Amino acid sequence: MNFNDFSLQPHIVDVVRQCGFVKPTPIQEQSIPAILTGRDLLGLAQTGTGKTAAFLLPIADRLLAGRASRVRTLILAPTRELAEQIHAFAETITRGTHLRSLAVYGGVSKPGQVKKLRQGVDIIVACPGRLLDILRDGDVNLGSIEHLVLDEADHMFDQGFLPDVRRILGHLPQKRQTLVFSATMPAEIRKLAEEILHKPATVQIDRIRPADTVEHGRYTIPQEQKTSLLLDLLRRHGYASTLIFTRTKHRAKSLAAKLAREGYTATSLQGNLSQAKRQQALDGFKKGQFTVLVATDIAARGIDVDGISHVINFDVPDTAEAYIHRTGRTGRACRSGAALTFVTPADAKIIQAIQRTLAKNMKHLTHTLEDKGHRPQETAGITAERRKNATGKAERKQSQPRRQNRSRTKTIFGLTA
Ligand code: AMP
């Protein structure tokens, strides 16, 4: 199947070509025809499957068919980053057409958003809080919405946005097309979906499994050695583009600063930053100005950066779902990637849950720590003696399986010395 088979308008087919999409991803194959017929849809899909294009391409196709100076499509997303990303793709699709898209979220000037709304937009991509705020002020009318998309509905719920979502629903016409996308289906989302979807088509892609293109490995290491391990791995293998997750905002910030001091182009993406700084970090990472981005879960949700080679869980996430989301940042749309997790003995339980969700064990990886204090360019000439000196007994013991798995490990993760 290719994109010509959908009978999309020539403009949309051109956009697809410009984006370099050769063939539709499975979720696109299944969703685009259903959305084009006007049906409601429940998409059970994780990020990285191409779901943004799966809903935006057919919606834009429908919007192009008509002309109206009112808001016709509302897309709700749980984070600013995801909203910005969907909006960016909407802008790509609508470039050169009469259609306008606007991102609406907090942390940036409201009057600026209101001004653009007054100038007329066709698509709003919003986080619930700011949109409600603007609705309460009477600065937008959603009475003409034809398409509603709830993206990452499970995270909407996780973050306590469902009451806001329900309030927003009260401002929309009953007659509309509704699309709900969610990676998982907690009871609350199932209930909401049943309430708001009318005879939906259901598309289920790898419901709770991560993309097959991601290899998963773990290091068991005491908390205090994590930074040394990270530095060693980066130094030895120079991963092209690395996204690191920490549990806390503070750790994201201090780890990024440490990496920067060690000579890496690293920055952090975490909730203590202003929206402008968050965007700067993300844009810099996208453009390759930063090769390492250290982020917390909330800040990084839904971020779409091409070619992330490695996701490193510096801290194990709290839930298996969060693990799937984090690692879905690499191996996107059929490219391959690696996910590495630093595991402390205290993490045993959650690791079991993650492995159950993955339906396989993460590869057990070992690493012998090098001497500390070498900057990236100083990797050559580290003697075996120095390495040995820096190595504790436990690590020597752990290094046994490494020899057995050596060639396999090397090809997948590039992790052996
Ligand atoms: P999403 O799941 O929407 O976050 O998309 C993940 C990534 O897949 C984005 O970088 C898209 O640009 C890319 N993508 C979407 N559709 C395709 C396709 N048909 N072929 C190749 N890449 C795609």
Tab-separated table of C-alpha atoms and ligand atoms in Angstrom:
chain	number	residue	atom	x	y	z
A	1	MET	CA	0.000	0.000	0.000
A	2	ASN	CA	1.214	3.533	-0.643
A	3	PHE	CA	-0.161	7.027	0.001
A	4	ASN	CA	-1.728	7.255	-3.476
A	5	ASP	CA	-4.139	4.483	-2.526
A	6	PHE	CA	-6.003	6.766	-0.090
A	7	SER	CA	-7.282	9.205	-2.759
A	8	LEU	CA	-5.918	12.107	-0.739
A	9	GLN	CA	-5.889	15.533	-2.354
A	10	PRO	CA	-2.778	16.275	-4.455
A	11	HIS	CA	-1.562	18.844	-1.912
A	12	ILE	CA	-1.549	16.238	0.863
A	13	VAL	CA	0.232	13.706	-1.322
A	14	ASP	CA	2.866	16.370	-2.075
A	15	VAL	CA	3.327	17.044	1.650
A	16	VAL	CA	3.784	13.342	2.314
A	17	ARG	CA	6.436	13.206	-0.396
A	18	GLN	CA	8.209	16.282	0.989
A	19	CYS	CA	8.236	14.688	4.437
A	20	GLY	CA	9.984	11.701	2.900
A	21	PHE	CA	7.253	9.247	3.910
A	22	VAL	CA	7.473	6.441	1.386
A	23	LYS	CA	4.775	4.128	2.665
A	24	PRO	CA	2.107	4.487	5.319
A	25	THR	CA	2.840	3.059	8.749
A	26	PRO	CA	0.375	0.398	9.972
A	27	ILE	CA	-1.663	2.915	11.981
A	28	GLN	CA	-1.869	5.189	8.955
A	29	GLU	CA	-2.948	2.309	6.719
A	30	GLN	CA	-5.823	1.545	9.033
A	31	SER	CA	-6.827	4.982	10.278
A	32	ILE	CA	-6.652	7.205	7.207
A	33	PRO	CA	-9.443	5.473	5.236
A	34	ALA	CA	-11.744	5.397	8.293
A	35	ILE	CA	-11.133	9.056	9.124
A	36	LEU	CA	-11.697	10.093	5.509
A	37	THR	CA	-15.177	8.531	5.598
A	38	GLY	CA	-16.007	10.678	8.622
A	39	ARG	CA	-16.129	7.830	11.160
A	40	ASP	CA	-15.165	8.210	14.806
A	41	LEU	CA	-12.039	6.320	15.716
A	42	LEU	CA	-10.380	4.806	18.743
A	43	GLY	CA	-6.660	4.435	18.093
A	44	LEU	CA	-4.736	2.278	20.528
A	45	ALA	CA	-1.255	3.273	19.619
A	46	GLN	CA	1.896	4.416	21.259
A	47	THR	CA	3.858	7.402	20.074
A	48	GLY	CA	6.410	6.763	17.364
A	49	THR	CA	3.965	4.801	15.226
A	50	GLY	CA	3.153	7.750	12.973
A	51	LYS	CA	-0.161	8.518	14.643
A	52	THR	CA	0.071	12.304	14.248
A	53	ALA	CA	0.103	11.969	10.473
A	54	ALA	CA	-2.542	9.242	10.774
A	55	PHE	CA	-5.056	11.811	11.996
A	56	LEU	CA	-3.714	15.084	10.607
A	57	LEU	CA	-3.403	14.019	6.969
A	58	PRO	CA	-7.063	12.967	6.549
A	59	ILE	CA	-8.325	15.886	8.663
A	60	ALA	CA	-6.366	18.386	6.560
A	61	ASP	CA	-7.710	16.661	3.446
A	62	ARG	CA	-11.261	17.250	4.705
A	63	LEU	CA	-10.531	20.835	5.717
A	64	LEU	CA	-9.037	21.636	2.334
A	65	ALA	CA	-12.258	20.513	0.701
A	66	GLY	CA	-14.144	23.395	2.326
A	67	ARG	CA	-13.469	26.989	3.216
A	68	ALA	CA	-14.720	28.607	6.396
A	69	SER	CA	-13.416	31.348	8.636
A	70	ARG	CA	-14.060	29.482	11.870
A	71	VAL	CA	-12.383	26.883	14.009
A	72	ARG	CA	-13.134	23.473	12.514
A	73	THR	CA	-10.631	21.174	14.192
A	74	LEU	CA	-9.629	20.918	17.833
A	75	ILE	CA	-6.762	18.693	18.923
A	76	LEU	CA	-6.207	18.308	22.660
A	77	ALA	CA	-2.816	17.155	23.943
A	78	PRO	CA	-1.536	16.689	27.493
A	79	THR	CA	1.747	18.599	27.207
A	80	ARG	CA	2.957	21.787	25.628
A	81	GLU	CA	5.685	19.929	23.794
A	82	LEU	CA	3.255	17.503	22.222
A	83	ALA	CA	0.879	20.345	21.327
A	84	GLU	CA	3.754	22.264	19.751
A	85	GLN	CA	4.836	19.217	17.820
A	86	ILE	CA	1.385	18.460	16.450
A	87	HIS	CA	1.001	22.137	15.557
A	88	ALA	CA	4.369	22.063	13.768
A	89	PHE	CA	3.190	19.143	11.634
A	90	ALA	CA	-0.128	20.919	11.026
A	91	GLU	CA	1.832	23.936	9.790
A	92	THR	CA	3.867	21.728	7.477
A	93	ILE	CA	0.709	20.247	6.007
A	94	THR	CA	-1.123	23.548	5.616
A	95	ARG	CA	1.778	25.559	4.201
A	96	GLY	CA	0.726	27.160	0.925
A	97	THR	CA	-2.977	26.654	1.654
A	98	HIS	CA	-5.673	28.878	3.179
A	99	LEU	CA	-5.644	26.790	6.386
A	100	ARG	CA	-4.168	28.133	9.630
A	101	SER	CA	-3.155	26.251	12.759
A	102	LEU	CA	-2.549	27.663	16.221
A	103	ALA	CA	-0.996	26.113	19.321
A	104	VAL	CA	-2.677	27.134	22.569
A	105	TYR	CA	-1.006	26.342	25.890
A	106	GLY	CA	0.047	27.998	29.115
A	107	GLY	CA	3.426	29.433	30.010
A	108	VAL	CA	3.401	31.843	27.065
A	109	SER	CA	1.518	35.073	26.437
A	110	LYS	CA	-2.258	34.679	26.315
A	111	PRO	CA	-2.976	37.964	24.470
A	112	GLY	CA	-0.747	36.787	21.621
A	113	GLN	CA	-2.780	33.595	21.280
A	114	VAL	CA	-6.076	35.476	21.523
A	115	LYS	CA	-4.947	37.908	18.816
A	116	LYS	CA	-4.205	35.022	16.462
A	117	LEU	CA	-7.541	33.404	17.293
A	118	ARG	CA	-9.298	36.637	16.334
A	119	GLN	CA	-7.419	36.716	13.034
A	120	GLY	CA	-8.993	33.329	12.290
A	121	VAL	CA	-7.674	29.790	12.582
A	122	ASP	CA	-8.928	26.478	11.263
A	123	ILE	CA	-7.047	24.135	13.582
A	124	ILE	CA	-6.378	24.622	17.286
A	125	VAL	CA	-3.886	22.328	18.983
A	126	ALA	CA	-4.304	22.926	22.695
A	127	CYS	CA	-3.515	21.857	26.200
A	128	PRO	CA	-6.768	21.806	28.165
A	129	GLY	CA	-5.934	24.399	30.874
A	130	ARG	CA	-5.160	27.408	28.673
A	131	LEU	CA	-7.938	26.581	26.232
A	132	LEU	CA	-10.481	26.541	29.068
A	133	ASP	CA	-9.105	29.824	30.273
A	134	ILE	CA	-9.625	31.383	26.847
A	135	LEU	CA	-13.071	29.814	26.570
A	136	ARG	CA	-14.060	31.311	29.933
A	137	ASP	CA	-12.912	34.736	28.735
A	138	GLY	CA	-15.171	34.275	25.720
A	139	ASP	CA	-12.268	34.714	23.321
A	140	VAL	CA	-12.946	31.628	21.262
A	141	ASN	CA	-16.051	29.904	20.014
A	142	LEU	CA	-15.846	26.159	19.515
A	143	GLY	CA	-19.412	25.821	18.252
A	144	SER	CA	-18.243	25.062	14.719
A	145	ILE	CA	-15.839	22.230	15.500
A	146	GLU	CA	-16.116	19.414	12.967
A	147	HIS	CA	-13.207	17.252	14.165
A	148	LEU	CA	-12.066	16.650	17.726
A	149	VAL	CA	-8.896	14.692	18.480
A	150	LEU	CA	-7.889	13.625	21.992
A	151	ASP	CA	-4.245	12.667	21.733
A	152	GLU	CA	-2.429	10.656	24.399
A	153	ALA	CA	-5.699	10.400	26.279
A	154	ASP	CA	-4.161	8.171	28.952
A	155	HIS	CA	-1.721	10.920	29.854
A	156	MET	CA	-4.478	13.434	29.860
A	157	PHE	CA	-5.963	11.268	32.585
A	158	ASP	CA	-2.609	10.719	34.400
A	159	GLN	CA	-2.156	14.427	34.669
A	160	GLY	CA	-5.618	15.080	35.997
A	161	PHE	CA	-6.890	16.829	32.857
A	162	LEU	CA	-10.049	14.779	32.372
A	163	PRO	CA	-12.332	17.218	34.242
A	164	ASP	CA	-10.995	20.038	32.039
A	165	VAL	CA	-11.469	17.895	28.939
A	166	ARG	CA	-15.066	17.235	29.922
A	167	ARG	CA	-15.663	20.959	30.420
A	168	ILE	CA	-14.246	21.654	26.968
A	169	LEU	CA	-16.489	18.956	25.484
A	170	GLY	CA	-19.446	20.984	26.773
A	171	HIS	CA	-18.479	23.779	24.363
A	172	LEU	CA	-18.425	21.543	21.283
A	173	PRO	CA	-21.287	20.648	18.968
A	174	GLN	CA	-22.703	17.132	19.383
A	175	LYS	CA	-22.413	16.490	15.678
A	176	ARG	CA	-18.730	16.124	14.963
A	177	GLN	CA	-16.093	13.516	14.198
A	178	THR	CA	-14.214	12.402	17.297
A	179	LEU	CA	-10.882	10.591	17.355
A	180	VAL	CA	-9.321	9.292	20.558
A	181	PHE	CA	-5.709	8.085	20.659
A	182	SER	CA	-4.238	6.393	23.665
A	183	ALA	CA	-1.316	4.033	24.244
A	184	THR	CA	-3.078	2.309	27.121
A	185	MET	CA	-6.717	1.997	28.072
A	186	PRO	CA	-7.320	2.707	31.759
A	187	ALA	CA	-10.960	2.316	32.854
A	188	GLU	CA	-11.525	6.090	32.914
A	189	ILE	CA	-10.439	6.470	29.288
A	190	ARG	CA	-12.528	3.497	28.215
A	191	LYS	CA	-15.537	5.135	29.887
A	192	LEU	CA	-14.861	8.491	28.263
A	193	ALA	CA	-14.351	6.831	24.869
A	194	GLU	CA	-17.657	4.985	25.203
A	195	GLU	CA	-19.407	8.247	26.039
A	196	ILE	CA	-18.008	10.400	23.275
A	197	LEU	CA	-17.361	8.026	20.374
A	198	HIS	CA	-20.200	7.005	18.102
A	199	LYS	CA	-19.741	3.551	16.497
A	200	PRO	CA	-15.995	4.077	16.250
A	201	ALA	CA	-13.578	2.197	14.067
A	202	THR	CA	-10.954	0.695	16.354
A	203	VAL	CA	-7.353	0.564	15.340
A	204	GLN	CA	-4.923	-1.181	17.580
A	205	ILE	CA	-1.219	-1.057	16.916
A	206	ASP	CA	1.204	-2.679	19.327
A	207	ARG	CA	-1.037	-1.764	22.199
A	208	ILE	CA	1.359	-1.849	25.090
A	209	ARG	CA	4.476	-3.084	23.425
A	210	PRO	CA	7.132	-0.635	22.396
A	211	ALA	CA	8.252	-0.276	18.815
A	212	ASP	CA	9.957	-3.464	17.632
A	213	THR	CA	12.803	-1.369	16.333
A	214	VAL	CA	14.055	-0.617	19.863
A	215	GLU	CA	16.586	-2.889	21.560
A	216	HIS	CA	16.400	-2.894	25.347
A	217	GLY	CA	19.354	-3.332	27.665
A	218	ARG	CA	20.024	-2.769	31.340
A	219	TYR	CA	22.975	-2.238	33.600
A	220	THR	CA	22.711	-3.125	37.257
A	221	ILE	CA	24.713	-0.517	39.089
A	222	PRO	CA	24.744	1.248	42.457
A	223	GLN	CA	23.185	4.722	42.401
A	224	GLU	CA	26.488	6.443	43.096
A	225	GLN	CA	28.153	4.913	40.021
A	226	LYS	CA	25.518	5.957	37.526
A	227	THR	CA	27.236	9.184	36.517
A	228	SER	CA	30.575	7.425	35.960
A	229	LEU	CA	28.878	4.744	33.877
A	230	LEU	CA	27.096	7.352	31.803
A	231	LEU	CA	30.295	9.276	31.192
A	232	ASP	CA	32.125	6.095	30.216
A	233	LEU	CA	29.438	5.052	27.773
A	234	LEU	CA	29.266	8.460	26.140
A	235	ARG	CA	33.034	8.722	26.004
A	236	ARG	CA	33.613	5.284	24.543
A	237	HIS	CA	30.793	5.173	22.076
A	238	GLY	CA	29.939	8.765	21.308
A	239	TYR	CA	26.243	8.071	20.752
A	240	ALA	CA	24.970	10.299	17.994
A	241	SER	CA	21.923	11.719	19.716
A	242	THR	CA	21.092	10.738	23.250
A	243	LEU	CA	18.022	11.399	25.346
A	244	ILE	CA	18.551	10.766	29.053
A	245	PHE	CA	15.707	10.504	31.551
A	246	THR	CA	16.002	11.316	35.227
A	247	ARG	CA	13.358	11.069	37.914
A	248	THR	CA	13.640	14.640	39.185
A	249	LYS	CA	13.899	18.088	37.647
A	250	HIS	CA	16.854	18.858	39.852
A	251	ARG	CA	18.769	15.799	38.705
A	252	ALA	CA	18.024	16.561	35.048
A	253	LYS	CA	19.467	20.014	35.521
A	254	SER	CA	22.553	18.978	37.486
A	255	LEU	CA	23.346	16.025	35.206
A	256	ALA	CA	23.109	18.196	32.090
A	257	ALA	CA	25.410	20.735	33.754
A	258	LYS	CA	27.870	17.982	34.658
A	259	LEU	CA	27.879	16.660	31.096
A	260	ALA	CA	28.392	20.168	29.765
A	261	ARG	CA	31.379	20.585	32.093
A	262	GLU	CA	32.764	17.315	30.735
A	263	GLY	CA	32.709	18.795	27.260
A	264	TYR	CA	29.423	17.454	25.856
A	265	THR	CA	26.905	19.642	24.141
A	266	ALA	CA	24.226	18.837	26.677
A	267	THR	CA	21.167	20.610	27.989
A	268	SER	CA	18.140	19.812	30.113
A	269	LEU	CA	14.399	19.823	29.500
A	270	GLN	CA	12.497	19.991	32.742
A	271	GLY	CA	9.520	21.684	34.290
A	272	ASN	CA	11.442	24.380	36.143
A	273	LEU	CA	12.392	26.009	32.858
A	274	SER	CA	10.288	28.726	31.275
A	275	GLN	CA	8.415	27.686	28.154
A	276	ALA	CA	10.874	29.681	26.038
A	277	LYS	CA	13.837	27.828	27.561
A	278	ARG	CA	12.104	24.466	27.132
A	279	GLN	CA	11.531	25.238	23.486
A	280	GLN	CA	15.135	26.387	23.080
A	281	ALA	CA	16.408	23.114	24.554
A	282	LEU	CA	14.142	21.057	22.340
A	283	ASP	CA	14.914	23.020	19.182
A	284	GLY	CA	18.648	22.858	19.928
A	285	PHE	CA	18.427	19.086	20.341
A	286	LYS	CA	16.395	18.732	17.149
A	287	LYS	CA	18.886	20.777	15.176
A	288	GLY	CA	21.824	18.841	16.604
A	289	GLN	CA	23.273	21.795	18.556
A	290	PHE	CA	22.912	19.562	21.600
A	291	THR	CA	23.773	15.898	21.245
A	292	VAL	CA	22.577	15.074	24.745
A	293	LEU	CA	19.252	16.104	26.240
A	294	VAL	CA	18.548	15.278	29.884
A	295	ALA	CA	14.823	15.325	30.565
A	296	THR	CA	12.099	14.450	33.016
A	297	ASP	CA	9.063	12.448	31.917
A	298	ILE	CA	6.554	15.243	31.862
A	299	ALA	CA	8.758	17.606	29.916
A	300	ALA	CA	9.701	15.007	27.344
A	301	ARG	CA	6.301	13.466	26.716
A	302	GLY	CA	5.577	13.179	23.049
A	303	ILE	CA	8.743	14.888	21.899
A	304	ASP	CA	9.497	13.949	18.364
A	305	VAL	CA	13.106	14.284	17.364
A	306	ASP	CA	14.439	12.509	14.324
A	307	GLY	CA	17.291	10.110	14.732
A	308	ILE	CA	17.566	9.717	18.511
A	309	SER	CA	20.029	6.830	18.660
A	310	HIS	CA	19.887	6.130	22.385
A	311	VAL	CA	17.445	6.629	25.197
A	312	ILE	CA	19.111	6.207	28.569
A	313	ASN	CA	17.011	5.749	31.679
A	314	PHE	CA	19.438	7.203	34.181
A	315	ASP	CA	16.645	6.577	36.675
A	316	VAL	CA	14.138	3.799	36.163
A	317	PRO	CA	10.667	5.233	35.499
A	318	ASP	CA	7.851	4.693	37.989
A	319	THR	CA	5.587	2.724	35.677
A	320	ALA	CA	5.905	0.342	32.753
A	321	GLU	CA	3.824	2.762	30.669
A	322	ALA	CA	6.309	5.545	31.332
A	323	TYR	CA	9.073	3.182	30.197
A	324	ILE	CA	7.255	2.524	26.924
A	325	HIS	CA	6.822	6.227	26.381
A	326	ARG	CA	10.401	7.077	27.154
A	327	THR	CA	11.819	4.385	24.940
A	328	GLY	CA	9.345	5.256	22.192
A	329	ARG	CA	11.497	8.341	21.638
A	330	THR	CA	13.992	6.172	19.771
A	331	GLY	CA	13.391	3.642	17.012
A	332	ARG	CA	10.655	5.884	15.649
A	333	ALA	CA	8.915	5.103	12.387
A	334	CYS	CA	10.938	2.040	11.551
A	335	ARG	CA	14.393	3.350	12.408
A	336	SER	CA	16.341	1.344	14.952
A	337	GLY	CA	17.371	2.558	18.369
A	338	ALA	CA	18.600	1.389	21.720
A	339	ALA	CA	17.169	1.907	25.177
A	340	LEU	CA	19.533	1.510	28.120
A	341	THR	CA	18.364	1.466	31.699
A	342	PHE	CA	20.486	1.962	34.804
A	343	VAL	CA	19.005	-0.315	37.424
A	344	THR	CA	19.706	-0.275	41.149
A	345	PRO	CA	18.766	-3.204	43.392
A	346	ALA	CA	15.814	-1.142	44.673
A	347	ASP	CA	14.309	-1.157	41.170
A	348	ALA	CA	13.810	-4.939	40.944
A	349	LYS	CA	10.013	-4.831	41.150
A	350	ILE	CA	9.412	-2.205	38.504
A	351	ILE	CA	11.932	-3.874	36.186
A	352	GLN	CA	9.867	-7.061	36.409
A	353	ALA	CA	6.746	-5.088	35.501
A	354	ILE	CA	8.524	-3.460	32.564
A	355	GLN	CA	9.768	-6.798	31.289
A	356	ARG	CA	6.261	-8.231	31.537
A	357	THR	CA	5.001	-5.327	29.451
A	358	LEU	CA	7.817	-5.748	26.969
A	359	ALA	CA	7.014	-9.464	26.889
A	360	LYS	CA	10.722	-10.095	26.987
A	361	ASN	CA	13.709	-9.533	29.223
A	362	MET	CA	15.940	-6.561	28.733
A	363	LYS	CA	19.427	-7.611	27.770
A	364	HIS	CA	21.653	-7.802	30.785
A	365	LEU	CA	24.663	-5.639	29.994
A	366	THR	CA	27.855	-5.199	31.922
A	367	HIS	CA	30.479	-2.557	31.829
A	368	THR	CA	33.808	-2.084	33.524
A	369	LEU	CA	34.163	1.460	34.717
A	370	GLU	CA	37.140	3.365	33.455
A	371	ASP	CA	39.154	5.815	35.436
A	372	LYS	CA	37.253	9.021	36.067
A	373	GLY	CA	37.991	12.474	34.825
A	374	HIS	CA	38.657	11.993	31.128
A	375	ARG	CA	37.090	14.440	28.807
A	376	PRO	CA	35.504	13.159	25.585
A	377	GLN	CA	38.581	13.837	23.492
A	378	GLU	CA	40.876	12.075	25.952
A	379	THR	CA	39.637	8.547	25.454
A	380	ALA	CA	42.707	7.104	23.778
A	381	GLY	CA	45.493	5.474	25.699
A	382	ILE	CA	43.679	4.397	28.847
A	383	THR	CA	45.785	1.498	30.027
A	384	ALA	CA	44.446	-1.792	31.250
A	385	GLU	CA	46.164	-1.118	34.551
A	386	ARG	CA	44.297	2.146	35.128
A	387	ARG	CA	41.058	0.500	34.192
A	388	LYS	CA	41.723	-2.293	36.635
A	389	ASN	CA	42.498	0.169	39.400
A	390	ALA	CA	39.188	1.867	38.940
A	391	THR	CA	37.274	-1.373	38.993
A	392	GLY	CA	35.682	-2.854	42.067
A	393	LYS	CA	35.327	-6.561	42.744
A	394	ALA	CA	31.631	-6.638	41.963
A	395	GLU	CA	32.196	-5.119	38.537
A	396	ARG	CA	34.878	-7.673	37.709
A	397	LYS	CA	32.414	-10.373	38.573
A	398	GLN	CA	29.742	-8.781	36.401
A	399	SER	CA	32.097	-8.588	33.471
A	400	GLN	CA	31.998	-12.355	32.901
A	401	PRO	CA	28.803	-12.470	30.805
A	402	ARG	CA	30.095	-9.606	28.728
A	403	ARG	CA	32.658	-11.852	27.095
A	404	GLN	CA	30.016	-14.407	26.239
A	405	ASN	CA	27.678	-11.842	24.692
A	406	ARG	CA	30.326	-9.672	23.287
A	407	SER	CA	29.645	-9.676	19.560
A	408	ARG	CA	25.849	-9.479	19.919
A	409	THR	CA	26.087	-6.661	22.414
A	410	LYS	CA	28.495	-4.754	20.292
A	411	THR	CA	26.323	-4.751	17.194
A	412	ILE	CA	23.170	-3.694	18.968
A	413	PHE	CA	24.342	-1.256	21.560
A	414	GLY	CA	27.932	-0.478	20.673
A	415	LEU	CA	28.614	-0.981	24.320
A	416	THR	CA	31.658	-3.178	24.625
A	417	ALA	CA	35.042	-1.568	24.992
B	1	AMP	P1	4.313	10.046	15.800
B	1	AMP	O1	3.937	8.651	16.188
B	1	AMP	O2	3.198	10.784	15.189
B	1	AMP	O3	4.936	10.776	16.949
B	1	AMP	O4	5.421	9.948	14.617
B	1	AMP	C1	6.707	9.473	14.787
B	1	AMP	C2	7.646	9.840	13.667
B	1	AMP	O5	7.327	9.103	12.505
B	1	AMP	C3	7.661	11.290	13.237
B	1	AMP	O6	9.002	11.712	13.178
B	1	AMP	C4	7.080	11.291	11.831
B	1	AMP	O7	7.646	12.300	11.036
B	1	AMP	C5	7.464	9.931	11.344
B	1	AMP	N1	6.533	9.361	10.341
B	1	AMP	C6	5.191	9.447	10.361
B	1	AMP	N2	4.668	8.774	9.316
B	1	AMP	C7	5.700	8.227	8.645
B	1	AMP	C8	5.801	7.404	7.478
B	1	AMP	N3	4.724	7.008	6.797
B	1	AMP	N4	7.035	7.022	7.073
B	1	AMP	C9	8.133	7.429	7.748
B	1	AMP	N5	8.106	8.214	8.858
B	1	AMP	C10	6.904	8.599	9.301
